[in-house]
Every structure is written in structure tokens, then in C-alpha cells.
Coordinates of C-alpha atoms in Angstrom, one line a residue:
M42 CA -12.9 -5.9 -13.9
A43 CA -9.4 -5.2 -15.0
P44 CA -6.8 -3.3 -13.0
A45 CA -6.8 0.0 -14.7
R46 CA -10.3 0.2 -16.1
N47 CA -11.6 2.5 -13.3
R48 CA -9.0 5.1 -13.8
R49 CA -8.6 5.6 -17.5
A50 CA -6.4 8.7 -17.6
D51 CA -7.4 11.6 -19.8
H52 CA -4.1 12.2 -21.6
G53 CA -5.8 13.1 -24.9
R54 CA -5.9 16.8 -24.6
N55 CA -3.5 19.3 -26.2
R56 CA -2.5 17.0 -29.0
R57 CA -1.9 18.0 -32.6
P58 CA -4.2 16.1 -34.9
G59 CA -2.7 12.7 -35.7
G60 CA 0.2 13.0 -33.2
P61 CA 1.1 12.6 -29.6
R62 CA 0.4 15.3 -27.0
Q63 CA 2.8 18.2 -27.2
T64 CA 4.5 18.9 -23.9
G65 CA 7.3 21.2 -24.8
R66 CA 9.9 18.5 -24.0
P67 CA 11.0 15.3 -25.7
Q68 CA 8.0 13.0 -25.7
D69 CA 10.0 9.9 -24.9
L70 CA 11.3 11.3 -21.6
V71 CA 8.0 10.6 -19.9
R72 CA 7.9 7.0 -21.1
R73 CA 11.6 6.6 -20.4
T74 CA 11.1 7.8 -16.8
A75 CA 8.3 5.3 -16.3
F76 CA 10.4 2.5 -17.8
D77 CA 13.4 3.3 -15.7
V78 CA 11.3 3.1 -12.5
I79 CA 9.7 -0.1 -13.5
R80 CA 13.1 -1.6 -14.3
A81 CA 14.5 -0.5 -10.9
V82 CA 11.5 -2.1 -9.2
E83 CA 12.3 -5.3 -11.0
T84 CA 16.1 -5.4 -10.7
R85 CA 16.8 -3.5 -7.5
D86 CA 13.7 -4.1 -5.4
A87 CA 13.2 -0.3 -5.5
Y88 CA 9.9 1.1 -4.2
A89 CA 8.1 3.1 -6.9
N90 CA 6.6 5.5 -4.4
L91 CA 10.0 6.5 -3.3
L92 CA 12.0 6.4 -6.6
L93 CA 9.4 8.0 -9.0
P94 CA 9.3 11.4 -7.2
A95 CA 13.1 11.6 -7.3
R96 CA 13.2 10.7 -11.0
L97 CA 10.5 13.4 -11.7
R98 CA 12.6 16.0 -9.9
D99 CA 15.8 15.0 -11.5
R100 CA 14.3 15.2 -15.0
N101 CA 12.3 18.3 -14.3
L102 CA 9.0 16.7 -15.2
T103 CA 6.1 18.6 -13.8
G104 CA 2.4 19.1 -14.3
R105 CA 0.8 17.0 -17.0
D106 CA 4.1 15.3 -17.8
A107 CA 4.6 14.2 -14.2
A108 CA 1.0 13.0 -14.1
L109 CA 1.4 10.9 -17.2
A110 CA 4.7 9.4 -16.0
T111 CA 3.0 8.5 -12.7
E112 CA 0.0 7.0 -14.4
L113 CA 2.2 4.9 -16.7
T114 CA 4.4 3.7 -13.9
Y115 CA 1.7 2.7 -11.4
G116 CA -0.7 1.5 -14.1
T117 CA 1.8 -0.8 -15.6
L118 CA 2.9 -2.2 -12.2
R119 CA -0.7 -2.8 -11.2
G120 CA -1.8 -4.3 -14.4
R121 CA 1.2 -6.6 -15.1
G122 CA -0.8 -9.8 -14.5
T123 CA -3.5 -8.9 -16.9
Y124 CA -1.2 -7.5 -19.5
D125 CA 1.1 -10.6 -19.4
A126 CA -2.0 -12.7 -20.2
V127 CA -2.8 -10.6 -23.2
L128 CA 0.8 -10.4 -24.4
A129 CA 1.1 -14.2 -24.2
L130 CA -1.6 -14.4 -26.9
C131 CA -0.1 -11.7 -29.0
S132 CA 3.5 -12.9 -29.0
D133 CA 5.0 -15.9 -30.9
R134 CA 7.6 -16.2 -28.1
E135 CA 6.9 -17.4 -24.6
L136 CA 7.1 -14.4 -22.3
R137 CA 9.9 -16.1 -20.3
R138 CA 12.0 -16.0 -23.4
I139 CA 11.6 -12.3 -24.0
D140 CA 14.4 -10.2 -22.6
A141 CA 13.2 -8.6 -19.3
P142 CA 13.7 -5.0 -20.4
L143 CA 11.8 -5.6 -23.6
L144 CA 9.0 -7.3 -21.8
D145 CA 8.7 -4.2 -19.5
V146 CA 8.4 -2.0 -22.7
L147 CA 5.7 -4.3 -23.9
R148 CA 3.8 -4.1 -20.6
L149 CA 4.2 -0.3 -20.7
G150 CA 2.8 -0.2 -24.2
T151 CA 0.0 -2.5 -23.4
H152 CA -1.1 -0.3 -20.5
Q153 CA -1.1 2.8 -22.8
I154 CA -3.2 0.9 -25.4
L155 CA -5.8 -0.7 -23.1
A156 CA -6.1 1.6 -20.1
T157 CA -5.4 5.2 -21.2
R158 CA -6.9 7.5 -23.8
I159 CA -3.7 7.8 -25.6
P160 CA -4.5 6.9 -29.3
P161 CA -3.4 3.4 -30.1
H162 CA -1.1 4.5 -32.9
A163 CA 0.7 6.9 -30.6
A164 CA 0.9 4.3 -27.8
V165 CA 2.5 1.8 -30.3
G166 CA 4.8 4.4 -31.8
T167 CA 6.2 5.6 -28.5
A168 CA 6.6 2.1 -27.2
V169 CA 8.4 1.0 -30.4
E170 CA 10.8 3.9 -30.1
L171 CA 11.5 3.0 -26.5
A172 CA 12.1 -0.6 -27.5
R173 CA 14.6 0.6 -30.1
S174 CA 16.6 2.6 -27.6
V175 CA 16.5 -0.3 -25.0
S176 CA 16.9 -3.4 -27.2
G177 CA 17.8 -2.3 -30.7
P178 CA 16.1 -2.2 -34.1
G179 CA 15.4 -5.9 -34.4
Q180 CA 13.5 -6.0 -31.1
A181 CA 11.7 -2.8 -32.0
K182 CA 10.2 -4.6 -35.0
F183 CA 9.1 -7.4 -32.7
A184 CA 7.5 -4.9 -30.3
N185 CA 5.7 -3.3 -33.1
A186 CA 4.2 -6.6 -34.3
V187 CA 3.1 -7.6 -30.8
L188 CA 1.6 -4.3 -29.8
R189 CA -0.3 -4.0 -33.1
K190 CA -2.0 -7.3 -32.2
V191 CA -2.8 -5.8 -28.8
T192 CA -4.6 -2.9 -30.5
T193 CA -7.1 -5.3 -32.3
R194 CA -9.3 -5.5 -29.1
D195 CA -10.2 -3.3 -26.2
L196 CA -9.7 -4.3 -22.6
D197 CA -13.2 -5.9 -22.2
A198 CA -12.8 -8.0 -25.3
W199 CA -9.4 -9.2 -24.1
L200 CA -10.7 -10.1 -20.7
A201 CA -13.4 -12.2 -22.2
I202 CA -10.7 -14.3 -23.7
V203 CA -8.0 -14.3 -21.0
A204 CA -10.4 -14.4 -18.0
P205 CA -13.6 -16.1 -19.2
E206 CA -16.5 -16.5 -16.8
D207 CA -16.3 -20.3 -17.0
A208 CA -12.7 -20.4 -15.8
D209 CA -11.6 -21.5 -12.4
V210 CA -12.7 -18.7 -10.0
T211 CA -9.2 -18.1 -8.6
T212 CA -7.6 -18.1 -12.0
R213 CA -10.3 -15.7 -13.4
L214 CA -9.9 -13.3 -10.6
S215 CA -6.1 -13.4 -10.7
V216 CA -6.0 -12.5 -14.4
A217 CA -8.9 -10.1 -14.4
H218 CA -7.7 -8.1 -11.4
S219 CA -3.9 -8.7 -11.9
H220 CA -3.2 -10.3 -8.5
P221 CA -1.1 -13.5 -8.0
K222 CA -3.3 -16.5 -7.3
W223 CA -1.9 -17.0 -3.8
I224 CA -3.0 -13.5 -2.9
V225 CA -6.5 -14.0 -4.4
S226 CA -6.9 -17.1 -2.3
A227 CA -5.6 -15.5 0.9
L228 CA -7.9 -12.5 0.5
R229 CA -10.9 -14.7 -0.1
D230 CA -10.1 -16.6 3.1
A231 CA -9.7 -13.4 5.0
L232 CA -13.1 -12.1 3.9
G233 CA -14.6 -15.3 5.4
P234 CA -18.4 -15.3 5.0
E235 CA -18.2 -12.2 2.9
R236 CA -16.3 -13.9 0.1
A237 CA -18.7 -12.4 -2.4
E238 CA -17.0 -9.1 -1.9
I239 CA -13.7 -10.4 -3.4
D240 CA -14.3 -8.7 -6.8
A241 CA -14.9 -5.3 -5.0
L242 CA -11.8 -5.8 -2.9
L243 CA -9.5 -6.7 -5.8
A244 CA -10.9 -3.7 -7.8
A245 CA -10.2 -1.4 -4.8
D246 CA -6.6 -2.7 -4.7
N247 CA -6.2 -1.4 -8.3
A248 CA -7.9 2.0 -7.7
R249 CA -5.7 5.0 -7.4
P250 CA -5.6 5.8 -3.6
Q251 CA -6.4 9.3 -2.3
V252 CA -3.8 11.1 -0.3
T253 CA -4.8 11.3 3.3
L254 CA -3.2 13.7 5.7
V255 CA -3.0 13.7 9.5
A256 CA -3.0 16.9 11.6
R257 CA -0.9 16.0 14.6
P258 CA -2.8 17.3 17.6
G259 CA -1.2 20.1 19.5
R260 CA 0.9 20.9 16.4
S261 CA -1.7 21.4 13.6
T262 CA -5.5 21.2 13.1
V263 CA -7.8 19.7 10.5
D264 CA -9.1 23.2 9.9
E265 CA -5.6 24.4 9.0
L266 CA -5.4 21.5 6.5
R267 CA -8.8 22.3 5.0
D268 CA -7.8 26.0 4.7
A269 CA -4.9 24.8 2.6
G270 CA -7.2 22.9 0.2
A271 CA -7.8 19.5 1.9
E272 CA -11.3 18.0 2.3
P273 CA -13.1 16.2 5.2
T274 CA -12.7 12.5 5.7
S275 CA -15.1 9.9 7.0
Y276 CA -13.7 8.7 10.2
S277 CA -10.5 10.0 11.9
P278 CA -10.9 13.2 13.8
Y279 CA -7.4 14.3 12.7
A280 CA -7.6 13.3 9.0
A281 CA -8.2 15.3 5.8
L282 CA -8.1 14.3 2.1
L283 CA -5.9 16.1 -0.4
P284 CA -7.7 15.8 -3.7
E285 CA -4.7 17.0 -5.8
G286 CA -1.3 18.6 -5.6
D287 CA 1.9 17.9 -3.6
P288 CA 1.4 17.5 0.1
A289 CA 4.7 19.3 0.7
G290 CA 2.9 22.4 -0.7
I291 CA 1.0 22.6 2.6
A292 CA 3.0 24.5 5.3
A293 CA 1.9 22.1 8.1
V294 CA 3.2 19.1 6.2
R295 CA 6.4 20.8 5.1
E296 CA 7.1 21.8 8.7
G297 CA 6.3 18.3 10.1
R298 CA 3.3 19.4 12.1
A299 CA 1.1 17.3 9.8
A300 CA 1.9 14.3 7.5
V301 CA 0.7 11.9 5.0
Q302 CA -0.9 8.9 6.8
D303 CA -3.6 6.5 5.8
E304 CA -6.8 6.8 7.8
A305 CA -6.8 3.3 9.1
S306 CA -3.2 3.8 10.3
Q307 CA -4.4 6.8 12.2
L308 CA -7.4 4.9 13.7
V309 CA -5.5 1.9 15.0
A310 CA -3.1 4.3 16.8
L311 CA -6.1 6.2 18.3
A312 CA -7.7 2.9 19.3
L313 CA -4.6 2.1 21.4
A314 CA -4.7 5.5 23.0
A315 CA -8.4 5.1 23.8
A316 CA -8.4 1.4 25.0
P317 CA -9.4 1.0 28.6
L318 CA -6.7 0.2 31.1
S319 CA -6.3 0.2 34.9
G320 CA -3.7 2.2 36.8
P321 CA -1.3 4.9 35.6
D322 CA -1.2 6.0 32.0
A323 CA 2.1 7.8 31.6
R324 CA 4.5 5.5 29.6
W325 CA 3.8 4.5 26.1
A326 CA 6.0 2.6 23.6
D327 CA 6.1 1.9 19.8
L328 CA 8.3 -1.1 19.3
C329 CA 8.6 -1.1 15.5
A330 CA 8.2 2.6 15.0
G331 CA 9.9 3.3 11.6
P332 CA 9.3 5.2 9.5
G333 CA 7.2 7.1 12.1
G334 CA 3.6 7.5 11.0
K335 CA 1.9 6.0 14.0
A336 CA 4.7 7.2 16.3
G337 CA 4.1 10.7 15.1
L338 CA 0.4 10.6 16.0
L339 CA 0.9 8.7 19.2
S340 CA 3.6 11.1 20.5
A341 CA 1.2 14.0 19.9
V342 CA -1.7 12.3 21.6
A343 CA 0.4 11.1 24.5
A344 CA 1.8 14.7 25.0
G345 CA -1.8 16.0 25.1
G346 CA -2.6 13.6 27.9
G347 CA 0.5 14.0 30.0
A348 CA 2.1 10.8 28.8
R349 CA 5.5 10.2 27.1
L350 CA 6.3 7.9 24.2
L351 CA 9.4 5.8 23.6
A352 CA 9.8 4.9 19.9
A353 CA 12.2 2.1 18.9
D354 CA 13.3 0.6 15.6
V355 CA 15.9 -1.9 14.9
Q356 CA 17.2 -0.1 11.8
P357 CA 19.1 3.2 12.5
H358 CA 18.0 4.9 9.3
R359 CA 14.3 4.2 10.2
A360 CA 14.9 5.4 13.7
G361 CA 16.2 8.6 12.2
L362 CA 12.9 9.0 10.2
V363 CA 11.0 8.5 13.5
A364 CA 13.0 11.2 15.2
R365 CA 11.8 13.7 12.6
A366 CA 8.2 12.7 13.0
V367 CA 7.8 12.9 16.8
D368 CA 7.8 15.8 19.2
A369 CA 10.8 16.8 21.3
R370 CA 9.5 15.0 24.4
T371 CA 9.6 11.6 22.7
G372 CA 12.5 9.3 23.1
V373 CA 13.8 7.5 20.0
V374 CA 16.2 4.6 20.3
V375 CA 17.7 2.0 18.0
A376 CA 16.6 -1.3 19.6
D377 CA 15.5 -4.8 18.7
G378 CA 12.0 -5.5 19.9
T379 CA 12.7 -9.2 20.3
A380 CA 15.7 -8.4 22.6
P381 CA 14.5 -5.3 24.3
A382 CA 16.6 -2.7 26.0
W383 CA 13.9 -1.9 28.5
R384 CA 12.7 -3.6 31.7
P385 CA 9.7 -6.0 31.6
G386 CA 6.4 -4.5 32.6
V387 CA 7.5 -0.9 32.3
F388 CA 4.9 0.5 29.8
D389 CA 1.2 1.3 30.1
R390 CA 0.4 1.2 26.4
V391 CA 2.5 -0.5 23.6
M392 CA 2.1 -0.3 19.9
L393 CA 3.4 -3.2 17.8
D394 CA 3.1 -2.5 14.1
A395 CA 4.6 -5.8 13.1
P396 CA 6.7 -6.4 9.9
C397 CA 4.4 -8.1 7.4
T398 CA 3.9 -8.8 3.7
G399 CA 2.1 -5.5 3.2
L400 CA -0.8 -7.1 1.4
G401 CA -3.1 -4.5 2.9
A402 CA -1.4 -1.6 1.0
L403 CA -1.4 -2.9 -2.6
R404 CA -3.1 0.3 -3.7
R405 CA -0.1 2.3 -2.7
R406 CA 2.6 -0.2 -3.5
P407 CA 1.4 -2.2 -6.5
E408 CA 4.7 -3.8 -7.0
A409 CA 4.5 -5.6 -3.7
R410 CA 2.1 -8.2 -5.2
W411 CA 4.9 -9.4 -7.5
R412 CA 7.7 -9.1 -5.1
R413 CA 6.7 -11.7 -2.5
G414 CA 5.5 -15.2 -2.7
P415 CA 3.5 -17.3 -0.2
E416 CA 6.8 -18.4 1.4
A417 CA 7.1 -14.9 2.9
I418 CA 4.2 -15.7 5.3
A419 CA 6.2 -18.6 6.8
E420 CA 9.4 -16.5 6.9
L421 CA 7.7 -13.6 8.8
G422 CA 5.7 -15.7 11.2
P423 CA 8.4 -16.4 13.8
L424 CA 9.4 -12.8 14.0
Q425 CA 5.8 -11.6 14.4
R426 CA 5.2 -14.1 17.2
A427 CA 8.5 -13.2 18.9
L428 CA 7.7 -9.4 18.7
L429 CA 4.2 -9.9 20.1
G430 CA 5.5 -11.9 23.0
S431 CA 8.0 -9.2 23.8
A432 CA 5.3 -6.5 23.5
L433 CA 3.2 -8.4 26.0
D434 CA 6.1 -8.7 28.4
A435 CA 6.9 -5.0 28.0
V436 CA 3.4 -3.9 29.2
R437 CA 2.6 -3.9 32.9
P438 CA -0.4 -5.7 34.4
G439 CA -3.4 -3.5 33.6
G440 CA -1.8 -2.2 30.4
V441 CA -2.7 -2.6 26.8
V442 CA -0.9 -3.8 23.6
A443 CA -2.1 -3.1 20.1
Y444 CA -1.0 -5.7 17.6
V445 CA -1.2 -4.2 14.1
T446 CA -0.4 -5.4 10.6
C447 CA -0.9 -3.8 7.2
S448 CA -2.1 -7.2 5.9
P449 CA -5.4 -9.0 6.2
H450 CA -3.8 -12.5 5.7
L451 CA -5.1 -14.7 8.4
A452 CA -1.7 -16.3 9.0
E453 CA -0.3 -12.8 9.8
T454 CA -3.2 -11.6 11.9
R455 CA -5.6 -13.7 14.1
V456 CA -3.5 -16.8 13.7
V457 CA -0.4 -15.0 15.2
V458 CA -2.4 -13.6 18.0
D459 CA -4.2 -16.8 18.8
D460 CA -0.9 -18.8 18.7
V461 CA 0.8 -16.4 21.2
L462 CA -2.2 -16.2 23.5
R463 CA -2.7 -19.9 23.6
K464 CA 0.5 -20.1 25.6
R465 CA -0.3 -17.2 28.0
A466 CA -2.9 -17.0 30.7
D467 CA -2.1 -13.4 31.6
V468 CA -3.7 -11.7 28.6
E469 CA -7.3 -11.0 27.5
R470 CA -8.6 -9.8 24.2
L471 CA -10.5 -6.5 24.2
D472 CA -13.2 -5.9 21.6
A473 CA -11.4 -3.8 19.1
P474 CA -14.4 -2.8 17.0
S475 CA -16.1 -1.4 20.1
V476 CA -13.1 0.6 21.1
L477 CA -12.9 2.0 17.5
A478 CA -16.6 2.9 17.7
G479 CA -15.7 5.3 20.5
V480 CA -13.0 6.9 18.3
A481 CA -15.0 7.0 15.1
P482 CA -18.8 6.5 15.7
E483 CA -19.6 6.2 12.0
L484 CA -17.1 3.3 11.5
T485 CA -18.7 0.0 10.7
G486 CA -17.9 -3.2 8.8
L487 CA -14.8 -4.1 10.8
G488 CA -16.0 -7.6 11.7
D489 CA -17.7 -9.1 14.8
G490 CA -14.8 -8.8 17.1
P491 CA -12.7 -9.2 19.1
Y492 CA -10.4 -8.2 16.3
A493 CA -10.9 -5.4 13.8
Q494 CA -10.2 -5.6 10.0
F495 CA -10.2 -2.5 7.8
W496 CA -10.9 -3.0 4.0
P497 CA -10.1 -0.8 1.0
H498 CA -13.5 -1.5 -0.6
R499 CA -15.5 -0.8 2.6
H500 CA -13.6 2.0 4.2
G501 CA -11.4 3.5 1.5
T502 CA -8.3 2.7 3.6
D503 CA -5.5 0.2 3.7
A504 CA -6.5 -3.3 4.9
M505 CA -5.2 -2.8 8.4
F506 CA -5.7 -5.4 11.1
L507 CA -6.0 -4.5 14.9
A508 CA -6.0 -6.7 18.0
L509 CA -6.2 -5.0 21.4
L510 CA -4.7 -7.1 24.2
R511 CA -4.8 -6.3 27.9
R512 CA -3.0 -7.8 30.8
P513 CA -5.4 -8.0 33.8
G514 CA -4.5 -5.9 36.8
P515 CA -2.4 -7.4 39.6
D516 CA -5.5 -8.3 41.6
G517 CA -7.1 -10.0 38.6
T518 CA -9.4 -7.0 37.9
D519 CA -9.5 -5.0 34.7

């Protein structure tokens, strides 16, 4: 299954016969916007989910134009691996010898041809005009020749050639689902005995994610979100799905009483709040709190139970985002979790949402799969271990730490936890799936414990990992 096949966008309405859709504005502005964002992702490590909305506002693209620009941007970024395999067969030049801006134009054109309902002649024509403005007339002729070859087959026919069934399984999955080989291998390992689900997982990574909202308790309610057009979700008691539209159009979101937050992100925060501990329950901490999603929910839950949260982040601008997400009773500080500004053993509950590769959020950040290589795992490992050690030192005997990553990679999840705990006799693992069952009774498929792993193809969430770790009480009891 190819990256964009499940979300073929219907951009075929409102066209004049034989021509592109009429929007009332220059037709190339939509393509140019998508191209500019794709180039910024490539050259400046920009994040598409942050840059694209700003470009749409700057260029006054709204409605169907904005929807098309969004589809072209994200679809091209998701499908790059598949499209490159097709382009390699259609070009008489090696892809590495094609100028990078022109190659992005070709990818954008290939997405339009193979994964949208834009007529092939219109897709080729608009891509050639974009190539002309980017690289000049000579390169426009080259783009025209390549893209016309792309139009000779549909996506399924190309996949039969570039990702044949008799190919090596990792190679086939990598090309068919547009994931680097190292990520395919890592996800298969993380699935363990359920490796047969790998096709479904990779396909889910390429599906357009729904927008999930969180009603911060004491400040908003799910009913308020539903009254504003949101729909029920499957698991979190504070979540609602927004089927369409801008979240900022909802008053509660605009005012900071609700926010956009993946359901798994909500649930791991609620699991920390629900995990059993002994002794007082008044001081909570979030050690890597930016940009504030989990901290916003934890601060509201803490306030409802008479506790207070301290939220910390090492980067000042991220700490500033946290300050806007939490309530007035929450303390926000700029601090390094590996060199803490607080005394040891001072907190009852500690959230550690550790920096990671983000492989669990490829639905939302499709460019992340091309941005990092396997070396990132080794680079992040020491920091993850150091932060977890500091989090365990920060919690008092009887208290609980949640170790969370938005990655299912074994080297970022259970291997980190097992390595740290191997050197400590003062920590026990709680059964995270059992704790989550108390938060969301309908939730299944998280694994056999003690750790919990969310999956896009099973739960419709990011692939969030959760370990709940408790220090036994001073007398050795729970």
C-alpha cells in the first residue's frame, strides 16, 4: 500500500472542462506555497506543521485552496520514498544529479499525478510551470518529459514494479510505504510477535491524522467542545475529535481552556495521575515540559486534587509556551533536568517526556522520517538515561515516575528503562496497562506489561510509550 493511496483528495470539482480548478486566484500560488514549505523543510529543518499555517495566512489562502496546499505539502513529504523510486525509473539522470529544488518539483508533480484526482495533464502542466519559475526553461522541458512518463501508469502499477512482492521484505515495505529502511526494521522489532501488523502500522503512519482536542478539567468540558462541533473519542475522558475546521475557531481552544493534544498524550499523563503511591500527593513535576501539552493537562488534574505542578524546560522559549498552557497555580522554570534546580526526593509524581526521535508521530510530522538517521538513537540515548536517572532521584520514596517517549523504538523505550533500573535497587515497575485500564476501560492492545505501547493502527493515536516506575516507601512497603 502506498503512502497516499488511502487519502486521495477530491480536488476535481469546480473545474472548467479541460482545465485546472478555478479558484479566483493564480493557480500556481497553491503549488508555490506547497513547494516553498517543502524546500524550507529540506534546507532549514523547518517543521511543516508550523510553517504551512503561517504561509497560508501570509498568502491569504483559505478554503479549498488552503486544503489543496495542505494536501500537496503533506502528501509529497509522506510519499517521498515511493515517488523517488518511480522518478528514478522515469528519469535519464540519477536523482542525486538533479538539482534539489527541481527534484522537489518532480516529487510534488508525482504526488498530484499518482495520489490526487487532479487530471494528469493539469498536474503535469502546473508542475512544469513551477519548474520553469524555479529552474528555468531548459529544466522545465526535462520536468515535462519525466512527469509524462509518470502518467503512463497508475500508483498500483508503479508499485508492482518498484516494490514487487518477491523483493526483500524490508525493501518492499520501505518503498511501498515510503519509510526509510532503518525505520521499517525498527518498527518491526518494536511490534515483536505481532510483526504481521507492520503493513497496517506503516499505512497508518501515512494516513491523515484526525485533530484531537483536550478539555482541560476545571477550565473546559467535553460537552463544551461537542457543542462547538467536536465528536466523541474512544478512550480519554477529556478528549474530543474535531472532524474539520480550525481548532482556534472554538472559543475554549482560543482562550487556552482546551487545546489540541493527541489522545495517547492525554492518557499517559492521566496514567501518571492515577498511578498508586504511598504517602502525600501534593507535589508534581514535569521535567521536560515544553511545549506544554502534558503539563497543561497535568496542571489542571493536579489543581482538581489539591496538588501543584512544577513545570520545567531547558529552553526558555519552550518554557514560555508551557507558561501559556498551565493554570496560574503552576510554577514554570527554565531548568536542565539532568542538573536539577530542586532538591532530591521532593516530588510525589514526576513526568519525564524524554527527548526522542519522534518516530511515533510520523502521521503528524511526515518529514521526520527523512530528517534523522539511525545514528540519532545513539546520540539521544545518554540524554534519555541521564534524565530518567534524575527523575527517579527527584521523586520521594513511595512516589511515581512516568517515563514517556513519542517513539516505539526499543532502544528509546524499554532498553533505556531496563538499563537505568539495572543499576538501581530502589525502583519497581508498575503494570502500566493495568493503570491505563483504570483510566480508559475500553483500552486494549497495549502489550502484556509492565510497559504500555500505543499504536496508530490499533488505537488511532501516536505511538506513545509509557513506563510507570515507583520507589518503594521508606519502610519497604508500597
